[in-house]
CSV table of C-alpha atoms and ligand atoms in Angstrom, one decimal:
chain,number,residue,atom,x,y,z
P,20,MET,CA,0.0,0.0,0.0
P,21,GLU,CA,2.9,2.4,0.7
P,22,THR,CA,3.7,2.4,-3.0
P,23,PHE,CA,0.2,3.2,-4.1
P,24,GLU,CA,0.1,6.5,-5.9
P,25,PRO,CA,-3.4,7.5,-6.9
P,26,ARG,CA,-4.1,8.7,-10.4
P,27,ILE,CA,-6.6,11.4,-10.2
P,28,VAL,CA,-8.3,13.4,-13.0
P,29,ALA,CA,-9.5,16.9,-12.2
P,30,PHE,CA,-11.8,18.6,-14.6
P,31,CYS,CA,-11.2,22.3,-13.9
P,32,CYS,CA,-12.9,25.3,-15.4
P,33,GLN,CA,-10.7,27.9,-16.9
P,34,TYR,CA,-12.0,30.9,-15.1
P,35,CYS,CA,-11.8,29.7,-11.5
P,36,ALA,CA,-10.3,26.3,-10.6
P,37,TYR,CA,-7.7,26.4,-13.5
P,38,ALA,CA,-6.9,30.0,-12.7
P,39,ALA,CA,-6.5,29.0,-9.0
P,40,ALA,CA,-4.1,26.2,-10.1
P,41,ASP,CA,-2.2,28.8,-12.1
P,42,LEU,CA,-2.0,31.1,-9.1
P,43,ALA,CA,-0.9,28.2,-6.8
P,44,GLY,CA,1.9,27.7,-9.4
P,45,SER,CA,2.9,31.3,-9.3
P,46,MET,CA,2.9,31.2,-5.5
P,47,ARG,CA,5.2,28.2,-5.8
P,48,ALA,CA,2.8,26.2,-3.7
P,49,GLU,CA,3.2,22.5,-4.3
P,50,TYR,CA,0.3,20.1,-4.9
P,51,PRO,CA,0.5,16.4,-5.3
P,52,PRO,CA,1.7,15.2,-8.7
P,53,ASN,CA,-1.2,12.7,-8.7
P,54,ILE,CA,-3.6,15.2,-10.2
P,55,GLN,CA,-3.9,15.3,-13.9
P,56,VAL,CA,-5.8,18.6,-14.7
P,57,ILE,CA,-8.1,18.8,-17.7
P,58,ARG,CA,-9.0,22.4,-18.5
P,59,LEU,CA,-12.5,23.2,-19.8
P,60,MET,CA,-14.1,26.5,-20.5
P,61,CYS,CA,-16.7,25.7,-17.9
P,62,THR,CA,-17.6,22.7,-15.7
P,63,GLY,CA,-21.0,22.9,-17.5
P,64,LYS,CA,-19.0,21.2,-20.3
P,65,VAL,CA,-18.4,18.2,-18.1
P,66,ASP,CA,-20.5,15.5,-19.7
P,67,PRO,CA,-21.4,12.5,-17.5
P,68,VAL,CA,-19.6,10.4,-20.2
P,69,PHE,CA,-16.3,12.1,-19.4
P,70,LEU,CA,-16.6,11.1,-15.8
P,71,VAL,CA,-17.4,7.4,-16.5
P,72,ARG,CA,-14.8,7.2,-19.2
P,73,ALA,CA,-12.1,8.5,-16.8
P,74,PHE,CA,-12.9,5.7,-14.4
P,75,GLU,CA,-13.0,3.2,-17.2
P,76,GLU,CA,-9.6,4.3,-18.3
P,77,GLY,CA,-8.3,3.5,-14.9
P,78,ALA,CA,-8.5,6.7,-12.8
P,79,ASP,CA,-8.5,6.0,-9.1
P,80,GLY,CA,-10.4,9.3,-8.5
P,81,VAL,CA,-12.0,12.0,-10.4
P,82,TYR,CA,-13.1,15.5,-9.4
P,83,VAL,CA,-14.7,18.4,-11.0
P,84,ALA,CA,-13.7,21.9,-9.8
P,85,GLY,CA,-15.6,24.9,-10.8
P,86,CYS,CA,-16.3,28.4,-9.7
P,87,LEU,CA,-18.0,29.2,-6.5
P,88,GLU,CA,-21.8,28.7,-6.7
P,89,GLY,CA,-23.4,31.8,-8.0
P,90,ASP,CA,-20.1,32.9,-9.6
P,91,CYS,CA,-20.0,30.7,-12.7
P,92,HIS,CA,-18.9,32.7,-15.8
P,93,PHE,CA,-21.6,30.9,-17.7
P,94,MET,CA,-24.2,31.5,-15.0
P,95,GLU,CA,-24.9,28.0,-13.9
P,96,GLY,CA,-22.5,25.6,-15.5
P,97,ASN,CA,-21.1,24.6,-12.1
P,98,LEU,CA,-24.6,23.8,-10.8
P,99,TRP,CA,-25.1,21.5,-13.8
P,100,ALA,CA,-21.8,19.9,-13.1
P,101,LYS,CA,-22.7,19.3,-9.5
P,102,LYS,CA,-25.9,17.5,-10.6
P,103,ARG,CA,-24.1,15.4,-13.1
P,104,VAL,CA,-21.5,14.4,-10.6
P,105,GLY,CA,-24.4,13.4,-8.3
P,106,TYR,CA,-25.9,11.3,-11.1
P,107,ILE,CA,-22.6,9.5,-11.9
P,108,LYS,CA,-22.0,8.9,-8.1
P,109,GLY,CA,-25.3,6.9,-8.3
P,110,LEU,CA,-24.0,4.9,-11.2
P,111,LEU,CA,-20.7,4.2,-9.5
P,112,ASP,CA,-22.7,2.9,-6.5
P,113,GLU,CA,-24.6,0.6,-8.8
P,114,LEU,CA,-21.3,-0.7,-10.1
P,115,GLY,CA,-20.0,-1.3,-6.6
P,116,ILE,CA,-17.4,1.5,-6.9
P,117,ASP,CA,-17.1,3.8,-3.9
P,118,GLU,CA,-18.9,7.0,-4.8
P,119,ASN,CA,-16.3,9.0,-2.8
P,120,ARG,CA,-13.9,8.4,-5.7
P,121,LEU,CA,-15.8,11.2,-7.4
P,122,GLU,CA,-16.4,14.7,-6.1
P,123,MET,CA,-17.4,18.2,-7.0
P,124,PHE,CA,-15.5,21.2,-5.6
P,125,ASN,CA,-15.9,24.9,-5.9
P,126,MET,CA,-13.3,27.7,-5.6
P,127,SER,CA,-12.6,31.2,-6.9
P,128,SER,CA,-9.7,32.1,-9.1
P,129,ALA,CA,-8.0,33.8,-6.2
P,130,GLU,CA,-7.9,30.6,-4.1
P,131,GLY,CA,-4.6,29.1,-5.1
P,132,PRO,CA,-4.2,27.6,-1.6
P,133,ARG,CA,-7.7,26.0,-1.8
P,134,PHE,CA,-6.8,24.4,-5.1
P,135,VAL,CA,-3.8,22.9,-3.3
P,136,ALA,CA,-5.9,21.8,-0.3
P,137,VAL,CA,-8.5,20.2,-2.5
P,138,ALA,CA,-5.8,18.3,-4.5
P,139,LYS,CA,-4.3,17.1,-1.2
P,140,GLU,CA,-7.6,16.2,0.2
P,141,MET,CA,-8.6,14.1,-2.9
P,142,THR,CA,-5.1,12.4,-3.0
P,143,GLU,CA,-5.4,11.4,0.7
P,144,ARG,CA,-9.0,10.3,0.3
P,145,ILE,CA,-8.2,8.1,-2.7
P,146,ARG,CA,-5.0,6.8,-1.1
P,147,ALA,CA,-7.1,5.7,1.8
P,148,LEU,CA,-9.6,4.0,-0.5
P,149,GLY,CA,-6.8,2.2,-2.4
P,150,PRO,CA,-6.6,1.8,-6.1
P,151,SER,CA,-9.7,1.6,-8.2
P,152,PRO,CA,-10.8,-2.0,-8.8
P,153,ILE,CA,-11.0,-1.1,-12.5
P,154,ARG,CA,-7.4,0.1,-12.6
P,155,VAL,CA,-6.2,-3.0,-10.8
P,156,ARG,CA,-8.0,-5.3,-13.3
P,157,LYS,CA,-6.8,-3.2,-16.2
P,158,GLU,CA,-3.2,-3.3,-15.2
P,159,LYS,CA,-3.3,-7.0,-14.4
P,160,LYS,CA,-4.7,-7.6,-17.9
P,161,GLU,CA,-2.0,-5.4,-19.5
P,162,LEU,CA,0.6,-7.2,-17.5
P,163,SER,CA,-0.6,-10.6,-18.6
P,164,ALA,CA,-0.7,-9.3,-22.1
P,165,GLY,CA,3.1,-8.7,-21.7
P,166,GLU,CA,3.1,-4.9,-21.2
P,167,ASP,CA,5.6,-3.6,-18.8
P,168,LYS,CA,3.4,-1.9,-16.2
P,169,ARG,CA,3.8,-2.0,-12.5
P,170,PRO,CA,0.8,-3.6,-10.9
P,171,VAL,CA,-1.0,-1.9,-8.0
P,172,ASP,CA,-2.4,-3.4,-4.8
P,173,GLU,CA,-5.7,-5.2,-5.0
P,174,THR,CA,-7.2,-3.6,-1.9
P,175,GLY,CA,-9.5,-1.0,-3.4
P,176,THR,CA,-13.2,-0.9,-3.4
L,28,MET,CA,-42.9,10.6,-27.5
L,29,ILE,CA,-42.2,7.4,-25.7
L,30,ILE,CA,-40.8,7.9,-22.2
L,31,ALA,CA,-38.4,5.2,-20.9
L,32,GLU,CA,-35.9,4.8,-18.1
L,33,ARG,CA,-32.8,2.7,-17.9
L,34,LYS,CA,-33.1,-0.6,-16.1
L,35,PRO,CA,-30.9,-1.1,-13.0
L,36,ILE,CA,-27.4,-2.2,-13.9
L,37,GLU,CA,-27.9,-5.4,-11.9
L,38,ASP,CA,-30.9,-6.4,-14.1
L,39,ILE,CA,-28.9,-5.6,-17.2
L,40,ARG,CA,-25.9,-7.7,-16.0
L,41,ARG,CA,-28.2,-10.6,-15.5
L,42,MET,CA,-29.4,-10.3,-19.1
L,43,VAL,CA,-26.0,-10.2,-20.6
L,44,GLU,CA,-24.9,-13.2,-18.6
L,45,GLY,CA,-23.5,-16.0,-20.8
L,46,HIS,CA,-22.9,-13.6,-23.7
L,47,ASP,CA,-19.4,-12.4,-24.6
L,48,ARG,CA,-19.9,-9.9,-27.3
L,49,VAL,CA,-22.7,-7.4,-26.7
L,50,LEU,CA,-23.8,-4.7,-29.0
L,51,VAL,CA,-25.4,-1.8,-27.0
L,52,LEU,CA,-27.8,-0.3,-29.5
L,53,GLY,CA,-29.3,3.1,-28.9
L,54,CYS,CA,-32.2,4.8,-30.5
L,55,GLY,CA,-31.8,8.4,-31.4
L,56,THR,CA,-35.4,9.6,-31.2
L,57,CYS,CA,-37.8,9.4,-28.3
L,58,VAL,CA,-35.6,7.8,-25.7
L,59,ALA,CA,-32.7,10.1,-26.6
L,60,VAL,CA,-34.9,13.1,-25.6
L,61,CYS,CA,-35.8,11.5,-22.3
L,62,MET,CA,-32.1,10.8,-21.7
L,63,ALA,CA,-32.5,7.0,-21.5
L,64,GLY,CA,-31.4,5.5,-24.8
L,65,GLY,CA,-29.6,8.0,-27.1
L,66,GLU,CA,-26.0,8.1,-28.1
L,67,LYS,CA,-24.8,9.5,-24.8
L,68,GLU,CA,-26.7,7.0,-22.7
L,69,VAL,CA,-25.3,4.3,-24.8
L,70,ALA,CA,-21.7,5.6,-24.2
L,71,ILE,CA,-22.4,5.8,-20.4
L,72,LEU,CA,-24.0,2.4,-20.1
L,73,ALA,CA,-21.4,0.7,-22.3
L,74,SER,CA,-18.6,2.2,-20.3
L,75,ALA,CA,-20.3,1.2,-17.0
L,76,LEU,CA,-20.8,-2.4,-18.4
L,77,ARG,CA,-17.2,-2.6,-19.5
L,78,MET,CA,-16.2,-1.8,-16.0
L,79,ALA,CA,-18.6,-4.3,-14.5
L,80,GLU,CA,-18.0,-7.1,-17.0
L,81,PRO,CA,-14.4,-6.7,-18.1
L,82,GLU,CA,-14.3,-10.1,-19.8
L,83,LYS,CA,-17.0,-9.1,-22.2
L,84,GLU,CA,-17.0,-6.8,-25.2
L,85,PHE,CA,-19.5,-4.0,-25.4
L,86,LYS,CA,-19.8,-2.2,-28.7
L,87,GLU,CA,-21.6,1.0,-29.0
L,88,ALA,CA,-24.0,2.0,-31.8
L,89,THR,CA,-27.0,4.3,-32.1
L,90,ILE,CA,-29.4,4.5,-35.0
L,91,GLU,CA,-32.0,7.1,-35.7
L,92,ARG,CA,-35.0,4.9,-34.8
L,93,GLN,CA,-35.5,1.3,-33.9
L,94,CYS,CA,-39.1,1.3,-34.9
L,95,GLU,CA,-38.4,1.7,-38.6
L,96,ARG,CA,-37.0,-0.9,-41.0
L,97,GLU,CA,-34.5,1.2,-42.9
L,98,PHE,CA,-32.7,2.4,-39.8
L,99,ILE,CA,-32.4,-1.1,-38.3
L,100,GLU,CA,-31.0,-2.3,-41.6
L,101,GLU,CA,-28.1,0.1,-41.1
L,102,VAL,CA,-26.8,-2.0,-38.3
L,103,ARG,CA,-27.3,-5.4,-39.8
L,104,THR,CA,-23.6,-5.6,-40.7
L,105,THR,CA,-22.4,-4.0,-37.5
L,106,SER,CA,-24.3,-6.5,-35.5
L,107,ASP,CA,-22.5,-9.5,-37.2
L,108,GLY,CA,-20.5,-11.4,-34.7
L,109,TYR,CA,-22.3,-10.0,-31.6
L,110,ASP,CA,-24.2,-12.7,-29.7
L,111,LEU,CA,-26.4,-10.3,-27.9
L,112,ILE,CA,-28.0,-6.9,-28.7
L,113,LEU,CA,-28.8,-4.8,-25.7
L,114,SER,CA,-31.4,-2.4,-27.1
L,115,LEU,CA,-31.9,1.0,-25.6
L,116,ALA,CA,-35.1,1.7,-27.4
L,117,CYS,CA,-38.7,1.5,-26.2
L,118,GLY,CA,-40.3,-1.9,-26.2
L,119,ALA,CA,-41.6,-1.4,-29.7
L,120,GLY,CA,-38.0,-0.7,-30.9
L,121,VAL,CA,-36.6,-3.7,-29.0
L,122,GLY,CA,-39.2,-6.0,-30.5
L,123,PHE,CA,-38.8,-4.7,-34.1
L,124,THR,CA,-35.0,-4.9,-33.9
L,125,ALA,CA,-35.4,-8.5,-32.8
L,126,GLU,CA,-37.9,-9.2,-35.6
L,127,LEU,CA,-35.6,-7.8,-38.3
L,128,LEU,CA,-32.2,-9.0,-37.0
L,129,GLU,CA,-33.7,-12.4,-36.3
L,130,GLU,CA,-30.5,-14.2,-36.0
L,131,HIS,CA,-29.7,-12.2,-32.8
L,132,ARG,CA,-31.0,-12.4,-29.4
L,133,VAL,CA,-32.2,-8.9,-28.4
L,134,VAL,CA,-32.9,-7.8,-24.8
L,135,PRO,CA,-34.3,-4.5,-23.4
L,136,GLY,CA,-32.0,-2.2,-21.5
L,137,LEU,CA,-34.8,0.2,-20.7
L,138,ASN,CA,-38.2,0.1,-19.0
L,139,THR,CA,-40.7,1.7,-21.3
L,140,LYS,CA,-43.0,4.0,-19.2
L,141,SER,CA,-45.4,5.9,-21.2
L,142,ILE,CA,-46.4,8.2,-24.1
L,143,GLY,CA,-45.7,11.5,-22.7
L,144,VAL,CA,-44.0,14.9,-22.9
L,145,ALA,CA,-40.8,16.6,-21.7
L,146,GLU,CA,-42.5,19.0,-19.1
L,147,GLN,CA,-39.0,20.3,-18.5
L,148,PRO,CA,-35.5,18.9,-18.8
L,149,GLY,CA,-35.4,16.0,-16.5
L,150,ASN,CA,-39.1,15.7,-16.0
L,151,TRP,CA,-41.1,13.5,-18.3
L,152,SER,CA,-44.8,12.8,-17.8
L,153,GLU,CA,-47.5,10.6,-19.2
L,154,ARG,CA,-50.1,12.3,-21.4
L,155,CYS,CA,-51.8,9.7,-23.6
L,156,LEU,CA,-52.7,6.1,-23.3
L,157,ALA,CA,-53.4,5.5,-27.0
L,158,CYS,CA,-57.1,4.7,-26.4
L,159,GLY,CA,-57.7,4.7,-30.1
L,160,GLU,CA,-60.5,7.3,-30.2
L,161,CYS,CA,-59.3,10.6,-29.0
L,162,VAL,CA,-61.7,12.8,-26.9
L,163,LEU,CA,-59.4,15.7,-26.3
L,164,ASP,CA,-61.9,18.0,-28.1
L,165,LEU,CA,-64.3,17.5,-25.1
L,166,THR,CA,-61.8,18.1,-22.3
L,167,GLY,CA,-59.8,21.1,-23.2
L,168,ALA,CA,-57.1,18.9,-24.7
L,169,VAL,CA,-56.3,17.4,-21.3
L,170,CYS,CA,-56.5,13.6,-21.6
L,171,PRO,CA,-59.0,12.1,-19.1
L,172,ILE,CA,-57.8,8.6,-19.9
L,173,ALA,CA,-54.1,9.2,-19.2
L,174,ARG,CA,-54.3,11.9,-16.6
L,175,CYS,CA,-57.2,10.7,-14.5
L,176,SER,CA,-55.9,7.7,-12.5
L,177,LYS,CA,-59.2,6.0,-13.0
L,178,SER,CA,-59.5,7.1,-16.7
L,179,LEU,CA,-62.9,8.5,-15.9
L,180,LEU,CA,-64.9,10.0,-18.7
L,181,ASN,CA,-67.2,11.9,-16.3
L,182,GLY,CA,-64.9,13.1,-13.6
L,183,PRO,CA,-63.9,14.1,-11.1
L,184,CYS,CA,-64.5,11.4,-8.5
L,185,GLY,CA,-64.8,11.9,-4.8
L,186,GLY,CA,-61.1,11.3,-4.3
L,187,SER,CA,-60.2,14.7,-5.8
L,188,GLN,CA,-58.8,16.8,-3.0
L,189,ASP,CA,-57.3,20.2,-3.3
L,190,GLY,CA,-56.5,19.5,-6.9
L,191,MET,CA,-54.7,16.3,-6.1
L,192,CYS,CA,-55.6,12.7,-6.8
L,193,GLU,CA,-56.3,10.3,-3.9
L,194,ILE,CA,-53.9,7.7,-5.2
L,195,ASP,CA,-51.0,9.9,-4.3
L,196,PRO,CA,-52.2,13.4,-3.0
L,197,LYS,CA,-48.6,14.7,-2.7
L,198,ASN,CA,-47.5,13.9,-6.2
L,199,VAL,CA,-50.3,13.2,-8.6
L,200,GLN,CA,-52.6,15.9,-9.8
L,201,CYS,CA,-56.3,15.2,-10.3
L,202,GLY,CA,-56.7,15.0,-14.1
L,203,TRP,CA,-60.2,16.2,-13.9
L,204,GLN,CA,-59.2,19.2,-11.9
L,205,ILE,CA,-56.8,20.1,-14.7
L,206,ILE,CA,-59.6,19.6,-17.2
L,207,TYR,CA,-62.0,21.8,-15.2
L,208,ASP,CA,-59.4,24.6,-14.9
L,209,ARG,CA,-58.6,24.4,-18.6
L,210,LEU,CA,-62.3,24.4,-19.6
L,211,ALA,CA,-62.9,27.3,-17.2
L,212,LYS,CA,-60.2,29.3,-18.9
L,213,LEU,CA,-61.6,28.5,-22.3
L,214,GLY,CA,-65.1,29.6,-21.1
L,215,ARG,CA,-66.3,26.1,-21.9
L,216,LEU,CA,-67.5,24.8,-18.5
L,217,ASP,CA,-70.6,23.7,-20.3
L,218,LEU,CA,-68.6,20.7,-21.5
L,219,MET,CA,-68.4,19.6,-17.9
L,220,GLU,CA,-72.2,19.2,-17.9
L,221,GLU,CA,-72.1,16.8,-20.7
L,222,ASN,CA,-72.7,13.2,-19.8
L,223,ARG,CA,-70.2,11.0,-21.7
L,224,PRO,CA,-71.3,7.5,-22.5
L,225,PRO,CA,-68.8,4.7,-22.0
L,226,LYS,CA,-66.0,4.6,-24.5
L,227,ASP,CA,-65.7,1.8,-27.0
L,228,TRP,CA,-62.6,0.2,-25.5
L,229,SER,CA,-62.3,-2.2,-28.4
L,230,ALA,CA,-60.6,0.7,-30.2
L,231,ALA,CA,-58.0,0.6,-27.4
L,232,HIS,CA,-55.6,-2.3,-26.6
L,233,ALA,CA,-58.6,-4.2,-25.1
L,234,GLY,CA,-59.6,-4.9,-28.7
L,235,GLY,CA,-56.3,-6.6,-29.4
L,236,PRO,CA,-53.1,-5.4,-31.0
L,237,ARG,CA,-53.9,-2.5,-33.3
L,238,ARG,CA,-52.7,-1.8,-36.8
L,239,VAL,CA,-53.1,1.3,-39.0
L,240,LEU,CA,-53.3,0.6,-42.7
L,241,ARG,CA,-52.8,3.1,-45.5
L,242,GLU,CA,-53.0,1.4,-48.9
L,243,ASP,CA,-51.6,4.5,-50.7
L,244,ALA,CA,-48.5,4.4,-48.6
L,245,GLU,CA,-47.9,0.7,-48.9
L,246,PRO,CA,-45.1,-0.6,-51.2
S,312,SF4,S1,-38.0,2.8,-31.3
S,312,SF4,FE1,-39.3,3.7,-29.7
S,312,SF4,S2,-38.1,5.2,-28.7
S,312,SF4,FE2,-37.1,4.8,-30.7
S,312,SF4,S3,-38.0,6.3,-32.1
S,312,SF4,FE3,-39.3,4.4,-32.2
S,312,SF4,S4,-40.9,4.8,-30.7
S,312,SF4,FE4,-39.3,6.2,-30.3
S,313,SF4,S1,-58.2,10.5,-25.3
S,313,SF4,FE1,-57.1,8.6,-26.0
S,313,SF4,S2,-56.0,9.2,-27.8
S,313,SF4,FE2,-56.7,11.1,-26.8
S,313,SF4,S3,-54.9,11.7,-25.6
S,313,SF4,FE3,-56.3,10.4,-24.2
S,313,SF4,S4,-55.6,8.3,-24.4
S,313,SF4,FE4,-54.7,9.5,-26.1
């Protein structure tokens, strides 16, 4: 388990969360390298398909980070995103995947430190949950197919 | 349009049991609008099933409509080699796909609910029961068959309370209250006084499966 490094995909809107990440960078604040940020114009662009596909591709955790509620540059894109996250949480539950692997966060562009805190929080949360069962299976399969990939622990739910 | 809803994943997994190559087939018309069986829902469901059943193959395809021959023909070749088609159409579409692609086993991924409308995004409600002889001219275009829980022709009944129906006073409106309000707005409350004789239910499904024929349109 010590060696388990979660792979987390973060869908960030360009106006707030991504700008906050940028600010965190300028502030030289460090955040876990486990986060792979995908920038979108607005979290309203986050289609439920993106979230499911991220898990299918082996993400251990996924989160959507948008502007503060009421502050979305496209009025209510972040509120849509929140609902979609909720919908896919339900689907994950049906699949026996812990719904806490998926989360919605809000932050303003001025909140570099919050971006870092959220990245840390998700990394710790997923570390505690262990690797996604999908990733474990996927890597096992790739390994048996002869690809040189380090397997991860099988302790995740 | 036809309103439907995805079956629970557990039920779908039971149906795909024993099949290795599954074609998840969407329908791009009614069920796409009610977010149950269109291209996006196919993508989400196929992805979910690939996670749940990693040993199986789930291929995605969506056609315009599964209730029309020419669209189903489009996937005849695609479906080759798949031992199961998981259709995300309404029951009619599932059945027609099975009828035309007869060498395949076809199973339903959705529960078909009703003929209805999109009241607003995410809220679809029943509006017609296909009774075969429409009476909307007498009821301010509010269907007494579909919207009255008892399909009364001379409503309301004594179970109408504060505009709600006794079967579920919190969630179900009294169809006849809606009819009354509409007729009042139209200045046609006189229609409430009319005594409607029983409907000829043989025009509805009670008379057996129905068919509409148009010789001029037949090939
Ligand atoms: S198959 Fe059913 S859902 Fe699809 S277009 Fe036809 S009636 Fe509508
Ligand atoms: S009266 Fe019959 S045909 Fe007309 S809307 Fe109601 S159920 Fe449908």
